[in-house]
C-alpha atoms as a printed R data frame, in Angstrom:
   type eleno elety resid chain resno       x      y       z
1  ATOM     1    CA   MET     A     1 -13.749 19.955 -12.594
2  ATOM     2    CA   GLY     A     2 -12.450 17.094 -11.988
3  ATOM     3    CA   GLY     A     3 -10.276 18.510  -8.908
4  ATOM     4    CA   SER     A     4 -13.311 19.463  -6.970
5  ATOM     5    CA   ARG     A     5 -14.673 16.146  -7.219
6  ATOM     6    CA   GLN     A     6 -11.130 14.763  -5.964
7  ATOM     7    CA   ARG     A     7 -11.300 16.825  -4.032
8  ATOM     8    CA   THR     A     8 -14.891 15.536  -2.094
9  ATOM     9    CA   ARG     A     9 -14.011 11.961  -2.317
10 ATOM    10    CA   VAL     A    10 -11.384 13.169   0.309
11 ATOM    11    CA   TRP     A    11 -13.704 15.242   2.572
12 ATOM    12    CA   ARG     A    12 -15.603 12.152   2.624
13 ATOM    13    CA   VAL     A    13 -13.067  9.761   3.191
14 ATOM    14    CA   GLY     A    14 -12.085 11.920   5.754
15 ATOM    15    CA   PHE     A    15 -15.970 12.151   6.985
16 ATOM    16    CA   TRP     A    16 -16.069  8.422   7.489
17 ATOM    17    CA   SER     A    17 -12.323  7.760   8.843
18 ATOM    18    CA   LEU     A    18 -13.400  9.929  11.584
19 ATOM    19    CA   ALA     A    19 -16.937  8.390  12.047
20 ATOM    20    CA   VAL     A    20 -15.846  5.440  12.862
21 ATOM    21    CA   VAL     A    21 -13.051  6.438  15.078
22 ATOM    22    CA   VAL     A    22 -15.539  8.744  16.814
23 ATOM    23    CA   THR     A    23 -18.227  5.377  16.758
24 ATOM    24    CA   VAL     A    24 -15.211  3.478  18.422
25 ATOM    25    CA   LEU     A    25 -13.773  5.980  20.823
26 ATOM    26    CA   SER     A    26 -17.260  6.610  21.512
27 ATOM    27    CA   LEU     A    27 -18.074  2.917  22.529
28 ATOM    28    CA   THR     A    28 -15.069  1.725  24.211
29 ATOM    29    CA   PRO     A    29 -15.424  1.079  27.972
30 ATOM    30    CA   PRO     A    30 -13.880  3.957  30.059
31 ATOM    31    CA   THR     A    31 -11.547  1.134  31.543
32 ATOM    32    CA   HIS     A    32  -9.763  1.049  28.754
33 ATOM    33    CA   LEU     A    33  -8.870  4.911  28.441
34 ATOM    34    CA   PRO     A    34  -6.689  7.236  29.820
35 ATOM    35    CA   PRO     A    35  -8.119  8.817  33.398
36 ATOM    36    CA   GLN     A    36 -10.518 12.049  33.066
37 ATOM    37    CA   MET     A    37  -9.187 14.749  35.246
38 ATOM    38    CA   PHE     A    38 -13.338 16.227  35.465
39 ATOM    39    CA   ASP     A    39 -16.397 15.603  33.443
40 ATOM    40    CA   LEU     A    40 -16.760 18.820  32.313
41 ATOM    41    CA   TRP     A    41 -13.872 17.957  29.551
42 ATOM    42    CA   ASP     A    42 -15.713 14.684  28.641
43 ATOM    43    CA   LYS     A    43 -18.407 16.819  27.611
44 ATOM    44    CA   ALA     A    44 -16.051 18.668  25.627
45 ATOM    45    CA   GLN     A    45 -14.474 15.943  23.879
46 ATOM    46    CA   HIS     A    46 -17.598 15.189  22.206
47 ATOM    47    CA   ALA     A    47 -18.868 18.691  21.542
48 ATOM    48    CA   LEU     A    48 -15.573 19.129  19.485
49 ATOM    49    CA   ALA     A    49 -15.984 15.599  18.031
50 ATOM    50    CA   PHE     A    50 -19.088 16.048  16.578
51 ATOM    51    CA   ALA     A    51 -18.581 19.841  15.229
52 ATOM    52    CA   ALA     A    52 -15.600 18.417  13.531
53 ATOM    53    CA   LEU     A    53 -17.634 15.645  12.104
54 ATOM    54    CA   ALA     A    54 -20.559 17.999  11.365
55 ATOM    55    CA   SER     A    55 -17.935 20.527   9.711
56 ATOM    56    CA   LEU     A    56 -16.416 17.542   7.533
57 ATOM    57    CA   GLY     A    57 -20.099 16.311   6.726
58 ATOM    58    CA   ARG     A    58 -20.725 19.542   5.440
59 ATOM    59    CA   LEU     A    59 -17.662 19.502   3.209
60 ATOM    60    CA   ALA     A    60 -18.031 15.909   2.190
61 ATOM    61    CA   TYR     A    61 -21.563 16.068   1.303
62 ATOM    62    CA   PRO     A    62 -21.723 20.231  -0.287
63 ATOM    63    CA   ARG     A    63 -25.210 19.237  -2.072
64 ATOM    64    CA   LEU     A    64 -27.438 18.500   1.509
65 ATOM    65    CA   GLY     A    65 -27.976 21.375   3.665
66 ATOM    66    CA   TRP     A    66 -26.748 21.591   7.148
67 ATOM    67    CA   SER     A    67 -30.047 20.376   8.973
68 ATOM    68    CA   VAL     A    68 -29.805 16.847   6.504
69 ATOM    69    CA   VAL     A    69 -26.275 16.757   8.171
70 ATOM    70    CA   ALA     A    70 -27.138 17.698  12.027
71 ATOM    71    CA   ALA     A    71 -29.999 15.092  11.183
72 ATOM    72    CA   ALA     A    72 -27.797 11.984   9.781
73 ATOM    73    CA   LEU     A    73 -25.116 12.730  13.201
74 ATOM    74    CA   LEU     A    74 -28.083 12.797  15.623
75 ATOM    75    CA   LEU     A    75 -29.212  9.401  14.408
76 ATOM    76    CA   HIS     A    76 -25.678  8.223  14.487
């Protein structure tokens, strides 16, 4: 039982750390970011970031369903 709690705590720290990183990068003005080669990559980066957040959110909060995690990320 203790190992499960410790694993959950690690997933939660990872989830919230990634949430902070995604938030900061999402709010950083484009002039402070490296130049982008084409617009599609920007959309792919956002999709990958939120897919990673959804996956970590599901691992960090196993009692919540996918719909709750998705709703929380949409509110983010």
